[in-house]
PDB file of C-alpha atoms in Angstrom:
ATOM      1  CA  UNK A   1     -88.764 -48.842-121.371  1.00 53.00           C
ATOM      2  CA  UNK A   2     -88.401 -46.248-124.197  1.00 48.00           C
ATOM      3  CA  UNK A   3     -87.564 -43.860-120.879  1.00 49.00           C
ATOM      4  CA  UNK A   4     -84.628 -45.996-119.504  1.00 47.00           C
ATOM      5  CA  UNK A   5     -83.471 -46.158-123.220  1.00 41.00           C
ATOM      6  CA  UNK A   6     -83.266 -42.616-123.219  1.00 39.00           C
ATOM      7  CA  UNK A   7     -81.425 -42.164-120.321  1.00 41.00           C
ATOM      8  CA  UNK A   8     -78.868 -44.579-121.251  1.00 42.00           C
ATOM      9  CA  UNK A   9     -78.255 -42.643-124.567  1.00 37.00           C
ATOM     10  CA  UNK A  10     -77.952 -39.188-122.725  1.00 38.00           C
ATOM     11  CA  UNK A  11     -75.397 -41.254-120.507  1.00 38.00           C
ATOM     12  CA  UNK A  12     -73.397 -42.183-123.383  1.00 43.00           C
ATOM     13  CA  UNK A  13     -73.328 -38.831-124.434  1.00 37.00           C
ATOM     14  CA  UNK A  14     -72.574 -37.255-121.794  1.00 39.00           C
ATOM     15  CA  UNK A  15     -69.166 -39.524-121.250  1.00 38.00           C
ATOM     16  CA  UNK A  16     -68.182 -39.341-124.393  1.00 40.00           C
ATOM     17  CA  UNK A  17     -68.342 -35.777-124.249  1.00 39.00           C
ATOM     18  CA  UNK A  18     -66.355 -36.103-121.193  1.00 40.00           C
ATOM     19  CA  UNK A  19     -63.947 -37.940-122.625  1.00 41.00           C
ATOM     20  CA  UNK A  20     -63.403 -35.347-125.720  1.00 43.00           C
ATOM     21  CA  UNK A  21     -63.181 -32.296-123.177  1.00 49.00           C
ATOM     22  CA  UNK A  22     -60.439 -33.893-121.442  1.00 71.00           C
ATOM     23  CA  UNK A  23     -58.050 -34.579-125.345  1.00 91.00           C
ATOM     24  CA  UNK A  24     -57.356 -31.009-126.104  1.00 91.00           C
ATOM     25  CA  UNK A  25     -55.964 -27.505-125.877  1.00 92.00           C
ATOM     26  CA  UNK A  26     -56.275 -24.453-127.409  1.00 91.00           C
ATOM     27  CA  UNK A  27     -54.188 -22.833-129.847  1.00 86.00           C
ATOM     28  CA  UNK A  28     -54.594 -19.723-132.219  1.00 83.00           C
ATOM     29  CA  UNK A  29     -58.327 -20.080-130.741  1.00 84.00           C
ATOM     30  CA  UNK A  30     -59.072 -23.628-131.818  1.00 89.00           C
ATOM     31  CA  UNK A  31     -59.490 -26.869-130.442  1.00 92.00           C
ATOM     32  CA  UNK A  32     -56.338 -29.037-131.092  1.00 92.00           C
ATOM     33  CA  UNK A  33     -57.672 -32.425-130.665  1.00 95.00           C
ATOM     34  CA  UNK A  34     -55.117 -35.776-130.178  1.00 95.00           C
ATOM     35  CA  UNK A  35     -55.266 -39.329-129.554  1.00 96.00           C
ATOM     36  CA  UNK A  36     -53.032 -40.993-126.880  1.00 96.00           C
ATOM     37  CA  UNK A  37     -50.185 -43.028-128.080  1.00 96.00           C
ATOM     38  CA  UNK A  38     -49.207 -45.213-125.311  1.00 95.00           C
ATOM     39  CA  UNK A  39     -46.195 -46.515-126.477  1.00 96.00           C
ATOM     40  CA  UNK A  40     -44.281 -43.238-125.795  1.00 96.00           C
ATOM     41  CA  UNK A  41     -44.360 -41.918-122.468  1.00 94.00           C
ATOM     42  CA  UNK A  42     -42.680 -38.302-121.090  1.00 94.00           C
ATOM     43  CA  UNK A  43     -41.140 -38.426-117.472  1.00 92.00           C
ATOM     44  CA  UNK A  44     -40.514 -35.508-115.578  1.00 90.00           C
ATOM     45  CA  UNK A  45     -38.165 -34.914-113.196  1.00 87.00           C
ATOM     46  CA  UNK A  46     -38.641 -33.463-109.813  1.00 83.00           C
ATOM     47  CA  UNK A  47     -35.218 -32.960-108.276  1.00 83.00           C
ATOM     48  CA  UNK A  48     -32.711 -33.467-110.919  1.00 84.00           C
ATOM     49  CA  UNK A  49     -30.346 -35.267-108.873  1.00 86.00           C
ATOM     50  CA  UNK A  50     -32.366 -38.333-109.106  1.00 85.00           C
ATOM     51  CA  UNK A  51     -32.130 -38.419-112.687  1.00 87.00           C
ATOM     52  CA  UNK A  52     -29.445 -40.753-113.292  1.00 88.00           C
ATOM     53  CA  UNK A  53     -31.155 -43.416-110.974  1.00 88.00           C
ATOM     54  CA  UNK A  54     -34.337 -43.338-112.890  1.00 89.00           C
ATOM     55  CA  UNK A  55     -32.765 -43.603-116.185  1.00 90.00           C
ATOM     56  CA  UNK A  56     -30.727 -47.052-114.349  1.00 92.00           C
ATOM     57  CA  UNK A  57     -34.044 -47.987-113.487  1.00 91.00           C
ATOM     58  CA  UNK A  58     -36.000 -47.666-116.693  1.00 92.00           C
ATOM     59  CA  UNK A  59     -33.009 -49.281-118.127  1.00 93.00           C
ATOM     60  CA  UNK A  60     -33.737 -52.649-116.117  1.00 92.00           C
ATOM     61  CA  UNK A  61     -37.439 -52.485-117.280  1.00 91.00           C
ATOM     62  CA  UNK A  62     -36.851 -51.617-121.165  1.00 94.00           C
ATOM     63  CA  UNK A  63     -34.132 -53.985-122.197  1.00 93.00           C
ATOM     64  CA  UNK A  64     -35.580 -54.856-125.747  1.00 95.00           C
ATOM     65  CA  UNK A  65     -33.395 -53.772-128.763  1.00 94.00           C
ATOM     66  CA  UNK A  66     -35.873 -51.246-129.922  1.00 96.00           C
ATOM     67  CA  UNK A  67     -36.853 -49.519-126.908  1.00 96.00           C
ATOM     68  CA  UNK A  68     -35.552 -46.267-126.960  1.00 95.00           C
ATOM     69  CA  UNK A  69     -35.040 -44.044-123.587  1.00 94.00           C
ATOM     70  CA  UNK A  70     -34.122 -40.568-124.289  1.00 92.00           C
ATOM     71  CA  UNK A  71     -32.692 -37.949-121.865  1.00 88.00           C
ATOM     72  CA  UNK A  72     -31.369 -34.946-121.082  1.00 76.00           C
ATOM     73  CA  UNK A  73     -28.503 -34.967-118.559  1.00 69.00           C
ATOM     74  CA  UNK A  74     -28.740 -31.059-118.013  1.00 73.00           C
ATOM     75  CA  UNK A  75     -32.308 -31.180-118.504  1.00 79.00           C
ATOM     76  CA  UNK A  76     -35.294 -32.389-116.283  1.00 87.00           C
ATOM     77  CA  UNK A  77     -37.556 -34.848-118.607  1.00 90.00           C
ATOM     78  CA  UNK A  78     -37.218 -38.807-119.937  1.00 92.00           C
ATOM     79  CA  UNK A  79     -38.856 -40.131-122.743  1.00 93.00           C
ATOM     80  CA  UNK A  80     -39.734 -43.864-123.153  1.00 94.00           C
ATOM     81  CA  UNK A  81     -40.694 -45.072-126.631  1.00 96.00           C
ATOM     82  CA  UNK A  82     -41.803 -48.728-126.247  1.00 96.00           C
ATOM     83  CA  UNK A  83     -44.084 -51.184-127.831  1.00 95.00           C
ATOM     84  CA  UNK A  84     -44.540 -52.657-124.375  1.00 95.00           C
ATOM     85  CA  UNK A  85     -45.981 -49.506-122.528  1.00 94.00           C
ATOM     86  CA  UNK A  86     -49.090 -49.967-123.907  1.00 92.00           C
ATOM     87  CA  UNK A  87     -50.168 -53.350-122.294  1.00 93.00           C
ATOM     88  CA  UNK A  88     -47.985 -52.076-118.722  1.00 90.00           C
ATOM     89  CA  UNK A  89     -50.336 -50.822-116.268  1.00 87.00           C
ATOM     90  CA  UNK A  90     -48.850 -47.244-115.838  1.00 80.00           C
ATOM     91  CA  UNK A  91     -49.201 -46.681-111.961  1.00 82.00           C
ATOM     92  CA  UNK A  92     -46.827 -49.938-111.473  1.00 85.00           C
ATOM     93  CA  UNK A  93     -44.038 -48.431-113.610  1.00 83.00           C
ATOM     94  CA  UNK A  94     -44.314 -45.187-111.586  1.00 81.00           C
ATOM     95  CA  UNK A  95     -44.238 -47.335-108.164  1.00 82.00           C
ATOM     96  CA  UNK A  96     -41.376 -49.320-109.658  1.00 81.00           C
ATOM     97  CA  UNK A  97     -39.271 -46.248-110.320  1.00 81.00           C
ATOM     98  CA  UNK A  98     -40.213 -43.861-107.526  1.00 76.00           C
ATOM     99  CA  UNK A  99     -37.753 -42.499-105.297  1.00 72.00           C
ATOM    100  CA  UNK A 100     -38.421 -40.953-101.859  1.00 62.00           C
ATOM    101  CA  UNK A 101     -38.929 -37.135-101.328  1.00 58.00           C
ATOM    102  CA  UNK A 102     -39.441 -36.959-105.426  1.00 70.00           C
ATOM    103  CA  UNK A 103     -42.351 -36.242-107.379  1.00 70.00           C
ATOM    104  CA  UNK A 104     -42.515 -37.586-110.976  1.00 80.00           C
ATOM    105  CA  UNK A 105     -44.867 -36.498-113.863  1.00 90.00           C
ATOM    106  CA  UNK A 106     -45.528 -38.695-116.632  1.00 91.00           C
ATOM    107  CA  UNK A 107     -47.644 -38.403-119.572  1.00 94.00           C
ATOM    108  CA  UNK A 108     -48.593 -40.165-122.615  1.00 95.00           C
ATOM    109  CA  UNK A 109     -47.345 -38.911-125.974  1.00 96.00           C
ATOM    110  CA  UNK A 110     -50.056 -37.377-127.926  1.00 96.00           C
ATOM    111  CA  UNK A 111     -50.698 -37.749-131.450  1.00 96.00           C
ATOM    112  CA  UNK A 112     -52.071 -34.528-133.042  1.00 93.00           C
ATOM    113  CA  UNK A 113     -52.322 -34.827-137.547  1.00 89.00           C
ATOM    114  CA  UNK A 114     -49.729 -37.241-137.715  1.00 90.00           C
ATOM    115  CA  UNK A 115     -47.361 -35.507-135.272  1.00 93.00           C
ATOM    116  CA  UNK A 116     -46.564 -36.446-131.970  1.00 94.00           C
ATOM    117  CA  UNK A 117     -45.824 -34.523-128.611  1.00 95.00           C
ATOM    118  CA  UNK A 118     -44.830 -34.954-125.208  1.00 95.00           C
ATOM    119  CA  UNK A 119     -46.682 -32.660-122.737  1.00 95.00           C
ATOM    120  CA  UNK A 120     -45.004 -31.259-119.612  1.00 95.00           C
ATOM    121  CA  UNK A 121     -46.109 -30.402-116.545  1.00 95.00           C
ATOM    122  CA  UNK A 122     -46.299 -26.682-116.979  1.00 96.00           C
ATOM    123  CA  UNK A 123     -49.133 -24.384-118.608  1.00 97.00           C
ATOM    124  CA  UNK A 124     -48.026 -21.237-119.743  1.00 97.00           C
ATOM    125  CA  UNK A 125     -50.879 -17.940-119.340  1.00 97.00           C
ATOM    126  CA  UNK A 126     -51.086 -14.148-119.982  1.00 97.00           C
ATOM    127  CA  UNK A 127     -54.015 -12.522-118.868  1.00 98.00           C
ATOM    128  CA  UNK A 128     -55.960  -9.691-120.978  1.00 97.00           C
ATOM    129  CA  UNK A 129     -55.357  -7.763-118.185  1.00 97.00           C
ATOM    130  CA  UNK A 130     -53.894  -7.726-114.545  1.00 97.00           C
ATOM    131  CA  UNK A 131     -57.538  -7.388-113.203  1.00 96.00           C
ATOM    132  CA  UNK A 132     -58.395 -10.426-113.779  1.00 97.00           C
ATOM    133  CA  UNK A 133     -55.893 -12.028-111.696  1.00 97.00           C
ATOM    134  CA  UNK A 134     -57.943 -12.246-108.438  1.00 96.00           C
ATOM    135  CA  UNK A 135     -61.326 -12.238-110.771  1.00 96.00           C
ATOM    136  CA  UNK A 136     -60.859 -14.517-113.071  1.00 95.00           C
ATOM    137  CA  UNK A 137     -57.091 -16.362-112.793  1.00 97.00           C
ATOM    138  CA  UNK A 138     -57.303 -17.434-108.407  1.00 96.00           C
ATOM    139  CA  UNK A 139     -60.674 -18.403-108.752  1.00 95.00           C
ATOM    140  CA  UNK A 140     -59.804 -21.412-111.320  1.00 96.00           C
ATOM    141  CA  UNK A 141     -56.498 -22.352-109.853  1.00 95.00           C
ATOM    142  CA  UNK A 142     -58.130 -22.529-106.252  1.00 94.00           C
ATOM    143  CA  UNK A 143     -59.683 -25.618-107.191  1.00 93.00           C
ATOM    144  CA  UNK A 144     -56.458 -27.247-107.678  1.00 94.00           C
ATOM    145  CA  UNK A 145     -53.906 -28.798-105.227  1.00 92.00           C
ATOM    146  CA  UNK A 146     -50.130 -29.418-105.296  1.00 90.00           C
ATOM    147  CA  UNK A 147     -49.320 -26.668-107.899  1.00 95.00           C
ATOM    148  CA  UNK A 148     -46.699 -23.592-107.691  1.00 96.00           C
ATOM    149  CA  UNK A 149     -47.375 -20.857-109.470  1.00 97.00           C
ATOM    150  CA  UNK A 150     -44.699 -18.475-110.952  1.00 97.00           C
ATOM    151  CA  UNK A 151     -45.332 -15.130-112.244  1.00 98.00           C
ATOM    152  CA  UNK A 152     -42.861 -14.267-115.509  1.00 97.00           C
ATOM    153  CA  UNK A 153     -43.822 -10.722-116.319  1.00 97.00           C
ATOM    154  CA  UNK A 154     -46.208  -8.900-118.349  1.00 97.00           C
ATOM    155  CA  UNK A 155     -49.014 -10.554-116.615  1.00 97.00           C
ATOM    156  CA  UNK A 156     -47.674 -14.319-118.033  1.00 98.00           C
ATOM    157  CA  UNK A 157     -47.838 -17.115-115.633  1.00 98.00           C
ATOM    158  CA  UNK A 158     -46.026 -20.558-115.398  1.00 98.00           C
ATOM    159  CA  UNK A 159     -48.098 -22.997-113.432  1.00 98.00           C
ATOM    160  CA  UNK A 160     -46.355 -26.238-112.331  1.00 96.00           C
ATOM    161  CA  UNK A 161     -48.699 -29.102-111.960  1.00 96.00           C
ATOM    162  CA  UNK A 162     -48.452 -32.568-110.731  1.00 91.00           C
ATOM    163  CA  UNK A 163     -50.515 -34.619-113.019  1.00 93.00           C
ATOM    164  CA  UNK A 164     -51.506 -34.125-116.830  1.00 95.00           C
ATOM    165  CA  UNK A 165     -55.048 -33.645-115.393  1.00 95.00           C
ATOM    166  CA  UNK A 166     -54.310 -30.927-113.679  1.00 96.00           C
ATOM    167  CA  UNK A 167     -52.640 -29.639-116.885  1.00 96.00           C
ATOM    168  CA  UNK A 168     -55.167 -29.935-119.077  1.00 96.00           C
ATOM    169  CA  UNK A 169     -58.050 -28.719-116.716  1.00 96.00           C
ATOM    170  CA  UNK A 170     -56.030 -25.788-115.867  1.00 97.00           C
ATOM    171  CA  UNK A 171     -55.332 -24.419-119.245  1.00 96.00           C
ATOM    172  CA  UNK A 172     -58.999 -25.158-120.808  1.00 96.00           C
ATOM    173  CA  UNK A 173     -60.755 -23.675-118.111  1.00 96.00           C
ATOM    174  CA  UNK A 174     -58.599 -20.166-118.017  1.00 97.00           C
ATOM    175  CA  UNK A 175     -58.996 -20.317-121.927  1.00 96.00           C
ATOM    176  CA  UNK A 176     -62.512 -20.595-121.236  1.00 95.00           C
ATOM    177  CA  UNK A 177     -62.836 -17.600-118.921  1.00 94.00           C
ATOM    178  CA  UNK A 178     -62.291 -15.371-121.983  1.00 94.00           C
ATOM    179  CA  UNK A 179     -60.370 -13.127-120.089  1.00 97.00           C
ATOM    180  CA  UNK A 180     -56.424 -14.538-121.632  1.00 97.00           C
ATOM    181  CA  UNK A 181     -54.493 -13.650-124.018  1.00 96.00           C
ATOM    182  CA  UNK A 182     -53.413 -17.558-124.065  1.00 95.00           C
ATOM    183  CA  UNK A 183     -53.522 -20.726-122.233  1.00 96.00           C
ATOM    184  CA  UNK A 184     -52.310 -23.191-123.190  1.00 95.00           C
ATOM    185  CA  UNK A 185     -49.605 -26.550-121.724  1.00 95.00           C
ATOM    186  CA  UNK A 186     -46.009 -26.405-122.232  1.00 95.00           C
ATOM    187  CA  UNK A 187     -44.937 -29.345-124.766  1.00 93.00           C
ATOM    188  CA  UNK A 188     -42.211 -30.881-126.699  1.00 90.00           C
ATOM    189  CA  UNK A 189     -42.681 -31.493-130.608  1.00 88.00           C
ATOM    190  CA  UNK A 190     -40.945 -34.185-133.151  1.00 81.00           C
ATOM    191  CA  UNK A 191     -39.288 -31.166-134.148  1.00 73.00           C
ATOM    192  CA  UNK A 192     -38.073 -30.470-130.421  1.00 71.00           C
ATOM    193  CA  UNK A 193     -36.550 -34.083-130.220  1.00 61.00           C
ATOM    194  CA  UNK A 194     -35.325 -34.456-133.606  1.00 55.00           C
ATOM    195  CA  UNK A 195     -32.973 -31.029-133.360  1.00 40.00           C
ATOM    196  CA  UNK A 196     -31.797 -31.212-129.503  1.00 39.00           C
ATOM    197  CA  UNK A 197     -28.765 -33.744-129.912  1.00 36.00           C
ATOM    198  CA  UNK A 198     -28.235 -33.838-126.202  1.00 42.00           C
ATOM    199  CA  UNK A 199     -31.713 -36.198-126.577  1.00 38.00           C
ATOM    200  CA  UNK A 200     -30.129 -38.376-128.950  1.00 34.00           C
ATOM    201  CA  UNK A 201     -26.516 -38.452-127.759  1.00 34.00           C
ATOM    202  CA  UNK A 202     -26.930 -40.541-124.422  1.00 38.00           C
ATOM    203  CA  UNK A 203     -29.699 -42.591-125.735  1.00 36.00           C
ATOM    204  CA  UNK A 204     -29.925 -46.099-124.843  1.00 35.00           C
ATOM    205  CA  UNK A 205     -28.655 -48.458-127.645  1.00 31.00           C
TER     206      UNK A 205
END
């Protein structure tokens, strides 16, 4: 008995650990842990001629007075703030919106000391060294699927992903390696939203 008790424990454990390894990044060399807000949700864009149409069609679905959807018309990214996210499952809203020949990316805002931000679907590196690009960088992003990965000089990548998972996993594990200068995803801040007016400008009233 005091065996199966045990292993439950460890089991605990072991997801909550999980669970933590998967609600972080690194920055400056330390852990920045968040919680998920689900009332505010960042859309990305795959082919930018679509963007209009989604916008129409996140317009049908948030009609209450104080839900907010906030856009870029030059840009690539939507952001939903809505009290009603949180109890919406999120794979219908994405089925409900999708368009043909597009991907989308979505992810929950996070909410990191009492600030939020809106990951993307990009991770920015730079290696130590150009070495370890077939050492240390190919052998993590093998593992992954659906990504494009552009080089931007002075042995910095951008890595385009198609799901926050892949985000996350991608930039913890090639901080991990030891062998970067950083790694860490691409984000928008408060401070982001608050100072682009083109956000705030065509925002539904």
């Amino acid at each position: 008995m005091k065996k199966i008790f045990l292993i439950i424990v460890l089991l605990c454990v072991s997801l909550s650990l999980s669970s933590q390894n998967n609600n972080f990044y690194y920055a400056n060399g330390v852990a920045q842990y968040w919680e998920e807000d689900r009332n505010s949700v960042n859309i990305i864009v795959g082919n930018i001629e679509n963007m209009d149409t989604l916008v129409c069609k996140l317009k049908s679905q948030f009609r209450d007075v104080n839900d907010e959807i906030l856009f870029n018309s030059e840009g690539n990214n939507i952001v939903v703030n809505s009290s009603s996210l949180s109890s919406r499952n999120l794979n219908e809203i994405i089925n409900s919106i999708s368009i043909s020949s597009d991907e989308v990316f979505f992810s929950y805002s996070k909410l990191i000391n009492d600030s939020h931000i809106w990951l993307t679907n990009e991770v920015y590196v730079k290696l130590k060294d150009s070495l370890y690009y077939s050492t240390h960088f190919l052998p993590v992003i093998s593992q992954q699927q659906n990504i494009d990965i552009h080089y931007e000089g002075d042995n910095e990548y951008r890595i385009v992903c198609g799901t926050e998972e892949q985000v996350i996993s991608i930039a913890n594990q090639l901080y991990d390696t030891n062998y970067v200068v950083y790694s860490t995803p691409d984000f928008y801040s408060e401070v982001d939203m608050c100072t682009h007016d083109e956000y705030y400008d065509e925002q539904k009233s």
